[in-house]
């Protein structure tokens, strides 16, 4: 086998300046080297590049552990190069997503309260103990999310299209921020006018257990991946024998804890329903990926999100 191969390079989508028509590479060159060469030649950030095989449109991974020969590229193979446009770091996106619902509850409950509930009789009653408790639970949840984003999570991809930050943030800012805070903190909300101690105690216990279990699941997933790699192993531990994504299961259970403490506010339930549907879709995709990636080594799950249900 020749030590060098020639790849035919074609743009996909809009033209890329200075994109070469051919590239000569060692057959054992890595996908990372291929990406870096095209990045340096075109002056385009490597994070903006998507390289796919012309034969089947599968991606050539930007990895130093996968050679272009292993990816299925041969002499005279065609690769397509696409400029994904301006990118933003996934970590930055997560920080911004969670910042809204971290700050909004306290803002709605205190400085913005007179403006939001101007149509109620004056003077407005002080927030109830339950409303303060819900605010505390929301703050704890999203502080934990920010902590995990900075110190726990390792991301398969370094960046995402910058325009997606608005779509991604809308879910948290609108549904977890404005929606929950406005309705739960109203002077006539159930959390302000009534209190069922059973709901409060069960909700607090469920919230605390689920948040800790969720953190544990995230730590398990983090430890499966070495820094700077996209390699994955089969996760084991609390919840992983029951469903594909126990981190999602415990996330939902924690929100049911908030739902109980809020005295069954429909706004919290709406957020759980919308988020749960999305997590169910992600969990099934991960289940399919595990089955394909690990084969018989992986024990297939019948339920991917909530044990025994879905």
mmCIF file of C-alpha atoms in Angstrom:
data_model
loop_
_atom_site.group_PDB
_atom_site.id
_atom_site.type_symbol
_atom_site.label_atom_id
_atom_site.label_comp_id
_atom_site.label_asym_id
_atom_site.label_seq_id
_atom_site.Cartn_x
_atom_site.Cartn_y
_atom_site.Cartn_z
ATOM 1 C CA UNK A 1 0.000 0.000 0.000
ATOM 2 C CA UNK A 2 1.279 3.453 -0.912
ATOM 3 C CA UNK A 3 2.264 5.620 2.018
ATOM 4 C CA UNK A 4 0.373 8.540 0.431
ATOM 5 C CA UNK A 5 -3.158 8.917 -0.837
ATOM 6 C CA UNK A 6 -4.810 11.735 -2.751
ATOM 7 C CA UNK A 7 -8.247 12.964 -1.701
ATOM 8 C CA UNK A 8 -10.528 14.900 -4.024
ATOM 9 C CA UNK A 9 -12.012 17.830 -2.143
ATOM 10 C CA UNK A 10 -15.376 19.424 -2.956
ATOM 11 C CA UNK A 11 -17.266 22.164 -1.092
ATOM 12 C CA UNK A 12 -20.720 21.366 0.255
ATOM 13 C CA UNK A 13 -23.031 24.344 0.444
ATOM 14 C CA UNK A 14 -21.527 27.779 -0.006
ATOM 15 C CA UNK A 15 -17.998 28.023 -1.525
ATOM 16 C CA UNK A 16 -15.030 28.075 0.854
ATOM 17 C CA UNK A 17 -12.163 30.393 -0.047
ATOM 18 C CA UNK A 18 -8.829 28.747 -0.836
ATOM 19 C CA UNK A 19 -10.310 25.247 -0.482
ATOM 20 C CA UNK A 20 -7.917 22.966 -2.418
ATOM 21 C CA UNK A 21 -9.273 20.582 -5.027
ATOM 22 C CA UNK A 22 -6.891 17.849 -3.917
ATOM 23 C CA UNK A 23 -5.048 16.896 -0.750
ATOM 24 C CA UNK A 24 -2.109 14.529 -0.403
ATOM 25 C CA UNK A 25 -1.970 12.780 2.955
ATOM 26 C CA UNK A 26 -0.374 9.773 4.559
ATOM 27 C CA UNK A 27 -2.884 6.913 4.589
ATOM 28 C CA UNK A 28 -2.402 6.654 8.353
ATOM 29 C CA UNK A 29 -3.006 10.372 8.930
ATOM 30 C CA UNK A 30 -5.649 11.076 11.553
ATOM 31 C CA UNK A 31 -8.994 12.750 11.058
ATOM 32 C CA UNK A 32 -7.677 15.550 13.253
ATOM 33 C CA UNK A 33 -4.763 16.128 10.859
ATOM 34 C CA UNK A 34 -7.154 16.278 7.907
ATOM 35 C CA UNK A 35 -9.309 18.879 9.642
ATOM 36 C CA UNK A 36 -6.292 20.936 10.702
ATOM 37 C CA UNK A 37 -4.799 20.978 7.197
ATOM 38 C CA UNK A 38 -8.048 22.206 5.645
ATOM 39 C CA UNK A 39 -8.463 24.743 8.453
ATOM 40 C CA UNK A 40 -4.959 26.134 7.953
ATOM 41 C CA UNK A 41 -5.269 26.162 4.162
ATOM 42 C CA UNK A 42 -8.620 27.961 4.076
ATOM 43 C CA UNK A 43 -8.192 30.133 7.167
ATOM 44 C CA UNK A 44 -11.476 28.727 8.524
ATOM 45 C CA UNK A 45 -11.752 27.713 12.180
ATOM 46 C CA UNK A 46 -11.570 23.951 12.533
ATOM 47 C CA UNK A 47 -14.759 24.098 14.611
ATOM 48 C CA UNK A 48 -16.659 25.447 11.600
ATOM 49 C CA UNK A 49 -15.720 22.526 9.365
ATOM 50 C CA UNK A 50 -17.777 19.417 8.717
ATOM 51 C CA UNK A 51 -16.044 16.841 6.537
ATOM 52 C CA UNK A 52 -18.040 13.960 5.091
ATOM 53 C CA UNK A 53 -17.270 11.101 2.717
ATOM 54 C CA UNK A 54 -18.648 11.566 -0.770
ATOM 55 C CA UNK A 55 -19.544 7.885 -0.987
ATOM 56 C CA UNK A 56 -22.057 7.675 1.852
ATOM 57 C CA UNK A 57 -22.165 11.160 3.453
ATOM 58 C CA UNK A 58 -20.863 9.768 6.757
ATOM 59 C CA UNK A 59 -18.731 12.122 8.831
ATOM 60 C CA UNK A 60 -14.955 11.936 8.988
ATOM 61 C CA UNK A 61 -14.332 12.388 12.729
ATOM 62 C CA UNK A 62 -12.089 15.196 13.939
ATOM 63 C CA UNK A 63 -10.151 12.787 16.117
ATOM 64 C CA UNK A 64 -6.491 11.990 16.545
ATOM 65 C CA UNK A 65 -7.439 8.407 17.421
ATOM 66 C CA UNK A 66 -9.136 7.609 14.088
ATOM 67 C CA UNK A 67 -7.103 7.442 10.872
ATOM 68 C CA UNK A 68 -8.534 8.446 7.513
ATOM 69 C CA UNK A 69 -7.861 4.879 6.373
ATOM 70 C CA UNK A 70 -9.997 3.579 9.263
ATOM 71 C CA UNK A 71 -12.707 6.086 8.287
ATOM 72 C CA UNK A 72 -12.887 4.369 4.875
ATOM 73 C CA UNK A 73 -11.048 6.920 2.742
ATOM 74 C CA UNK A 74 -8.900 5.531 -0.062
ATOM 75 C CA UNK A 75 -6.838 6.973 -2.866
ATOM 76 C CA UNK A 76 -9.036 9.227 -5.067
ATOM 77 C CA UNK A 77 -11.863 9.227 -2.499
ATOM 78 C CA UNK A 78 -14.068 12.319 -2.541
ATOM 79 C CA UNK A 79 -14.623 14.331 0.610
ATOM 80 C CA UNK A 80 -17.155 17.130 1.046
ATOM 81 C CA UNK A 81 -16.240 20.105 3.208
ATOM 82 C CA UNK A 82 -18.957 22.335 4.672
ATOM 83 C CA UNK A 83 -18.561 25.641 6.492
ATOM 84 C CA UNK A 84 -21.022 25.460 9.408
ATOM 85 C CA UNK A 85 -20.884 29.221 9.989
ATOM 86 C CA UNK A 86 -20.150 31.108 13.226
ATOM 87 C CA UNK A 87 -19.825 28.779 16.211
ATOM 88 C CA UNK A 88 -20.160 29.125 19.953
ATOM 89 C CA UNK A 89 -18.769 26.825 22.640
ATOM 90 C CA UNK A 90 -21.239 24.299 24.052
ATOM 91 C CA UNK A 91 -20.122 25.202 27.563
ATOM 92 C CA UNK A 92 -20.953 28.855 26.908
ATOM 93 C CA UNK A 93 -24.371 27.896 25.545
ATOM 94 C CA UNK A 94 -25.199 25.883 28.658
ATOM 95 C CA UNK A 95 -24.100 28.711 30.954
ATOM 96 C CA UNK A 96 -26.354 31.184 29.131
ATOM 97 C CA UNK A 97 -29.273 28.715 28.983
ATOM 98 C CA UNK A 98 -29.287 28.223 32.741
ATOM 99 C CA UNK A 99 -28.542 31.832 33.674
ATOM 100 C CA UNK A 100 -32.083 32.965 32.847
ATOM 101 C CA UNK A 101 -34.008 30.531 35.067
ATOM 102 C CA UNK A 102 -31.338 30.973 37.749
ATOM 103 C CA UNK A 103 -31.976 34.734 38.042
ATOM 104 C CA UNK A 104 -35.609 35.120 36.958
ATOM 105 C CA UNK A 105 -37.326 33.512 39.996
ATOM 106 C CA UNK A 106 -35.652 35.835 42.525
ATOM 107 C CA UNK A 107 -36.266 38.856 40.274
ATOM 108 C CA UNK A 108 -39.964 37.993 39.927
ATOM 109 C CA UNK A 109 -40.373 37.291 43.623
ATOM 110 C CA UNK A 110 -38.724 40.483 44.858
ATOM 111 C CA UNK A 111 -37.761 43.599 42.791
ATOM 112 C CA UNK A 112 -40.178 42.978 39.886
ATOM 113 C CA UNK A 113 -43.096 41.797 42.013
ATOM 114 C CA UNK A 114 -44.965 45.158 42.131
ATOM 115 C CA UNK A 115 -44.634 45.574 38.359
ATOM 116 C CA UNK A 116 -45.735 42.056 37.453
ATOM 117 C CA UNK A 117 -48.746 41.925 39.752
ATOM 118 C CA UNK A 118 -49.895 45.538 39.391
ATOM 119 C CA UNK A 119 -53.529 44.475 38.953
ATOM 120 C CA UNK A 120 -53.790 42.979 42.467
ATOM 121 C CA UNK A 121 -55.006 44.948 45.452
ATOM 122 C CA UNK A 122 -52.355 47.034 47.191
ATOM 123 C CA UNK A 123 -50.366 46.532 49.248
ATOM 124 C CA UNK A 124 -49.256 43.223 47.793
ATOM 125 C CA UNK A 125 -48.868 40.470 50.389
ATOM 126 C CA UNK A 126 -45.341 39.325 51.132
ATOM 127 C CA UNK A 127 -44.257 36.110 49.390
ATOM 128 C CA UNK A 128 -45.377 33.050 51.332
ATOM 129 C CA UNK A 129 -42.958 30.583 52.884
ATOM 130 C CA UNK A 130 -43.823 28.062 50.167
ATOM 131 C CA UNK A 131 -43.105 30.585 47.417
ATOM 132 C CA UNK A 132 -39.752 31.320 49.032
ATOM 133 C CA UNK A 133 -39.090 27.592 49.209
ATOM 134 C CA UNK A 134 -39.909 27.083 45.523
ATOM 135 C CA UNK A 135 -37.588 29.971 44.669
ATOM 136 C CA UNK A 136 -34.845 28.320 46.726
ATOM 137 C CA UNK A 137 -35.342 24.960 44.973
ATOM 138 C CA UNK A 138 -35.182 26.584 41.540
ATOM 139 C CA UNK A 139 -32.041 28.481 42.499
ATOM 140 C CA UNK A 140 -30.360 25.346 43.863
ATOM 141 C CA UNK A 141 -31.271 23.369 40.746
ATOM 142 C CA UNK A 142 -29.835 25.852 38.283
ATOM 143 C CA UNK A 143 -26.786 26.637 40.423
ATOM 144 C CA UNK A 144 -26.093 22.902 40.283
ATOM 145 C CA UNK A 145 -26.577 22.982 36.508
ATOM 146 C CA UNK A 146 -24.052 25.820 36.173
ATOM 147 C CA UNK A 147 -21.579 23.994 38.439
ATOM 148 C CA UNK A 148 -21.878 20.838 36.339
ATOM 149 C CA UNK A 149 -21.442 22.809 33.131
ATOM 150 C CA UNK A 150 -18.180 24.332 34.322
ATOM 151 C CA UNK A 151 -16.660 21.471 36.314
ATOM 152 C CA UNK A 152 -18.337 18.160 35.381
ATOM 153 C CA UNK A 153 -19.535 17.888 31.792
ATOM 154 C CA UNK A 154 -17.273 16.871 28.931
ATOM 155 C CA UNK A 155 -18.694 17.652 25.520
ATOM 156 C CA UNK A 156 -18.423 15.446 22.420
ATOM 157 C CA UNK A 157 -18.374 18.548 20.227
ATOM 158 C CA UNK A 158 -16.548 21.718 21.179
ATOM 159 C CA UNK A 159 -19.000 24.097 19.498
ATOM 160 C CA UNK A 160 -22.445 24.470 17.982
ATOM 161 C CA UNK A 161 -23.886 27.014 15.474
ATOM 162 C CA UNK A 162 -24.108 30.371 17.249
ATOM 163 C CA UNK A 163 -27.662 30.981 16.006
ATOM 164 C CA UNK A 164 -28.902 27.967 17.974
ATOM 165 C CA UNK A 165 -28.315 29.708 21.293
ATOM 166 C CA UNK A 166 -31.625 31.565 20.926
ATOM 167 C CA UNK A 167 -33.592 28.367 20.305
ATOM 168 C CA UNK A 168 -31.829 26.481 23.090
ATOM 169 C CA UNK A 169 -32.227 29.302 25.610
ATOM 170 C CA UNK A 170 -35.911 29.893 24.843
ATOM 171 C CA UNK A 171 -36.940 26.614 26.481
ATOM 172 C CA UNK A 172 -35.272 27.421 29.802
ATOM 173 C CA UNK A 173 -35.779 31.178 29.896
ATOM 174 C CA UNK A 174 -39.439 31.011 28.845
ATOM 175 C CA UNK A 175 -40.740 27.760 30.376
ATOM 176 C CA UNK A 176 -38.501 27.316 33.433
ATOM 177 C CA UNK A 177 -37.994 31.030 34.022
ATOM 178 C CA UNK A 178 -40.893 33.303 33.075
ATOM 179 C CA UNK A 179 -43.597 30.622 33.012
ATOM 180 C CA UNK A 180 -42.945 29.009 36.396
ATOM 181 C CA UNK A 181 -41.928 32.173 38.227
ATOM 182 C CA UNK A 182 -44.913 34.248 37.095
ATOM 183 C CA UNK A 183 -47.602 31.695 37.929
ATOM 184 C CA UNK A 184 -46.160 30.137 41.088
ATOM 185 C CA UNK A 185 -45.315 33.513 42.645
ATOM 186 C CA UNK A 186 -48.670 35.197 41.978
ATOM 187 C CA UNK A 187 -50.388 36.484 45.146
ATOM 188 C CA UNK A 188 -53.315 34.136 44.416
ATOM 189 C CA UNK A 189 -51.219 31.068 43.501
ATOM 190 C CA UNK A 190 -51.788 27.825 45.416
ATOM 191 C CA UNK A 191 -48.319 28.189 46.947
ATOM 192 C CA UNK A 192 -49.450 31.513 48.434
ATOM 193 C CA UNK A 193 -52.932 30.584 49.633
ATOM 194 C CA UNK A 194 -52.732 26.938 50.725
ATOM 195 C CA UNK A 195 -50.271 24.393 52.008
ATOM 196 C CA UNK A 196 -50.460 20.616 52.052
ATOM 197 C CA UNK A 197 -47.654 19.449 54.383
ATOM 198 C CA UNK A 198 -47.575 15.991 52.795
ATOM 199 C CA UNK A 199 -46.900 17.477 49.370
ATOM 200 C CA UNK A 200 -44.181 19.720 50.801
ATOM 201 C CA UNK A 201 -42.307 16.976 52.653
ATOM 202 C CA UNK A 202 -42.568 14.465 49.812
ATOM 203 C CA UNK A 203 -41.518 17.137 47.335
ATOM 204 C CA UNK A 204 -38.445 18.171 49.337
ATOM 205 C CA UNK A 205 -37.347 14.560 49.852
ATOM 206 C CA UNK A 206 -37.836 13.716 46.178
ATOM 207 C CA UNK A 207 -35.976 16.860 45.094
ATOM 208 C CA UNK A 208 -32.951 16.241 47.335
ATOM 209 C CA UNK A 209 -32.631 12.545 46.432
ATOM 210 C CA UNK A 210 -33.092 13.153 42.708
ATOM 211 C CA UNK A 211 -30.651 16.051 42.506
ATOM 212 C CA UNK A 212 -27.931 13.987 44.220
ATOM 213 C CA UNK A 213 -28.701 10.939 42.049
ATOM 214 C CA UNK A 214 -28.637 13.117 38.938
ATOM 215 C CA UNK A 215 -25.225 14.496 39.925
ATOM 216 C CA UNK A 216 -23.968 10.955 40.482
ATOM 217 C CA UNK A 217 -25.155 9.927 36.998
ATOM 218 C CA UNK A 218 -23.346 12.905 35.465
ATOM 219 C CA UNK A 219 -20.140 11.950 37.291
ATOM 220 C CA UNK A 220 -20.448 8.372 36.014
ATOM 221 C CA UNK A 221 -20.835 9.624 32.437
ATOM 222 C CA UNK A 222 -17.923 12.041 32.847
ATOM 223 C CA UNK A 223 -15.596 9.296 34.044
ATOM 224 C CA UNK A 224 -16.397 7.169 30.988
ATOM 225 C CA UNK A 225 -14.694 9.711 28.737
ATOM 226 C CA UNK A 226 -11.061 10.655 28.939
ATOM 227 C CA UNK A 227 -10.309 14.401 28.665
ATOM 228 C CA UNK A 228 -9.929 15.543 25.072
ATOM 229 C CA UNK A 229 -11.506 12.405 23.565
ATOM 230 C CA UNK A 230 -14.931 11.337 22.338
ATOM 231 C CA UNK A 231 -14.460 7.720 23.434
ATOM 232 C CA UNK A 232 -17.301 6.237 25.452
ATOM 233 C CA UNK A 233 -17.791 3.180 27.622
ATOM 234 C CA UNK A 234 -20.887 1.405 28.893
ATOM 235 C CA UNK A 235 -22.172 3.256 31.990
ATOM 236 C CA UNK A 236 -23.052 1.358 35.158
ATOM 237 C CA UNK A 237 -24.256 2.356 38.602
ATOM 238 C CA UNK A 238 -27.365 3.800 40.232
ATOM 239 C CA UNK A 239 -30.201 3.823 37.705
ATOM 240 C CA UNK A 240 -28.182 2.636 34.697
ATOM 241 C CA UNK A 241 -29.475 -0.918 35.119
ATOM 242 C CA UNK A 242 -33.050 0.378 34.883
ATOM 243 C CA UNK A 243 -33.028 2.889 32.015
ATOM 244 C CA UNK A 244 -30.669 4.182 29.333
ATOM 245 C CA UNK A 245 -30.483 7.696 30.749
ATOM 246 C CA UNK A 246 -30.993 7.771 34.530
ATOM 247 C CA UNK A 247 -29.676 11.339 34.535
ATOM 248 C CA UNK A 248 -32.851 12.291 32.647
ATOM 249 C CA UNK A 249 -35.021 10.147 34.931
ATOM 250 C CA UNK A 250 -33.648 11.794 38.069
ATOM 251 C CA UNK A 251 -33.969 15.217 36.414
ATOM 252 C CA UNK A 252 -37.670 14.636 35.873
ATOM 253 C CA UNK A 253 -38.144 13.294 39.416
ATOM 254 C CA UNK A 254 -36.438 16.392 40.834
ATOM 255 C CA UNK A 255 -38.881 18.566 38.922
ATOM 256 C CA UNK A 256 -41.783 16.540 40.293
ATOM 257 C CA UNK A 257 -40.394 17.465 43.705
ATOM 258 C CA UNK A 258 -40.731 21.149 42.718
ATOM 259 C CA UNK A 259 -44.213 20.393 41.363
ATOM 260 C CA UNK A 260 -45.332 18.959 44.727
ATOM 261 C CA UNK A 261 -43.851 21.829 46.752
ATOM 262 C CA UNK A 262 -45.558 24.344 44.429
ATOM 263 C CA UNK A 263 -48.859 22.707 45.413
ATOM 264 C CA UNK A 264 -49.298 21.132 41.971
ATOM 265 C CA UNK A 265 -48.828 24.213 39.804
ATOM 266 C CA UNK A 266 -49.768 23.527 36.181
ATOM 267 C CA UNK A 267 -46.858 25.726 35.033
ATOM 268 C CA UNK A 268 -44.311 23.337 36.558
ATOM 269 C CA UNK A 269 -46.141 20.359 35.062
ATOM 270 C CA UNK A 270 -46.045 22.021 31.632
ATOM 271 C CA UNK A 271 -42.273 22.402 31.874
ATOM 272 C CA UNK A 272 -41.932 18.738 32.920
ATOM 273 C CA UNK A 273 -44.080 17.577 29.982
ATOM 274 C CA UNK A 274 -42.229 19.569 27.326
ATOM 275 C CA UNK A 275 -38.801 18.725 28.706
ATOM 276 C CA UNK A 276 -39.742 15.089 29.237
ATOM 277 C CA UNK A 277 -40.776 14.599 25.615
ATOM 278 C CA UNK A 278 -37.461 16.004 24.424
ATOM 279 C CA UNK A 279 -35.468 13.875 26.867
ATOM 280 C CA UNK A 280 -37.413 10.762 25.811
ATOM 281 C CA UNK A 281 -36.371 11.410 22.199
ATOM 282 C CA UNK A 282 -32.718 11.937 23.192
ATOM 283 C CA UNK A 283 -32.757 8.820 25.380
ATOM 284 C CA UNK A 284 -34.006 6.571 22.563
ATOM 285 C CA UNK A 285 -31.315 7.925 20.243
ATOM 286 C CA UNK A 286 -28.697 7.151 22.875
ATOM 287 C CA UNK A 287 -30.127 3.640 23.361
ATOM 288 C CA UNK A 288 -29.836 3.003 19.623
ATOM 289 C CA UNK A 289 -26.275 4.345 19.641
ATOM 290 C CA UNK A 290 -25.290 2.096 22.547
ATOM 291 C CA UNK A 291 -26.746 -0.958 20.789
ATOM 292 C CA UNK A 292 -24.884 -0.155 17.574
ATOM 293 C CA UNK A 293 -21.620 0.830 19.236
ATOM 294 C CA UNK A 294 -21.286 -1.948 21.815
ATOM 295 C CA UNK A 295 -23.292 -4.795 20.257
ATOM 296 C CA UNK A 296 -23.725 -7.862 22.449
ATOM 297 C CA UNK A 297 -21.669 -6.289 25.242
ATOM 298 C CA UNK A 298 -24.541 -3.901 25.914
ATOM 299 C CA UNK A 299 -27.673 -5.067 27.730
ATOM 300 C CA UNK A 300 -30.613 -3.599 25.815
ATOM 301 C CA UNK A 301 -33.109 -1.491 27.748
ATOM 302 C CA UNK A 302 -36.851 -1.650 27.208
ATOM 303 C CA UNK A 303 -37.437 1.657 28.948
ATOM 304 C CA UNK A 304 -35.025 4.497 28.298
ATOM 305 C CA UNK A 305 -36.361 7.366 30.429
ATOM 306 C CA UNK A 306 -38.651 6.309 33.293
ATOM 307 C CA UNK A 307 -38.230 2.780 34.656
ATOM 308 C CA UNK A 308 -41.148 0.561 33.646
ATOM 309 C CA UNK A 309 -42.992 3.348 31.825
ATOM 310 C CA UNK A 310 -41.184 4.748 28.791
#
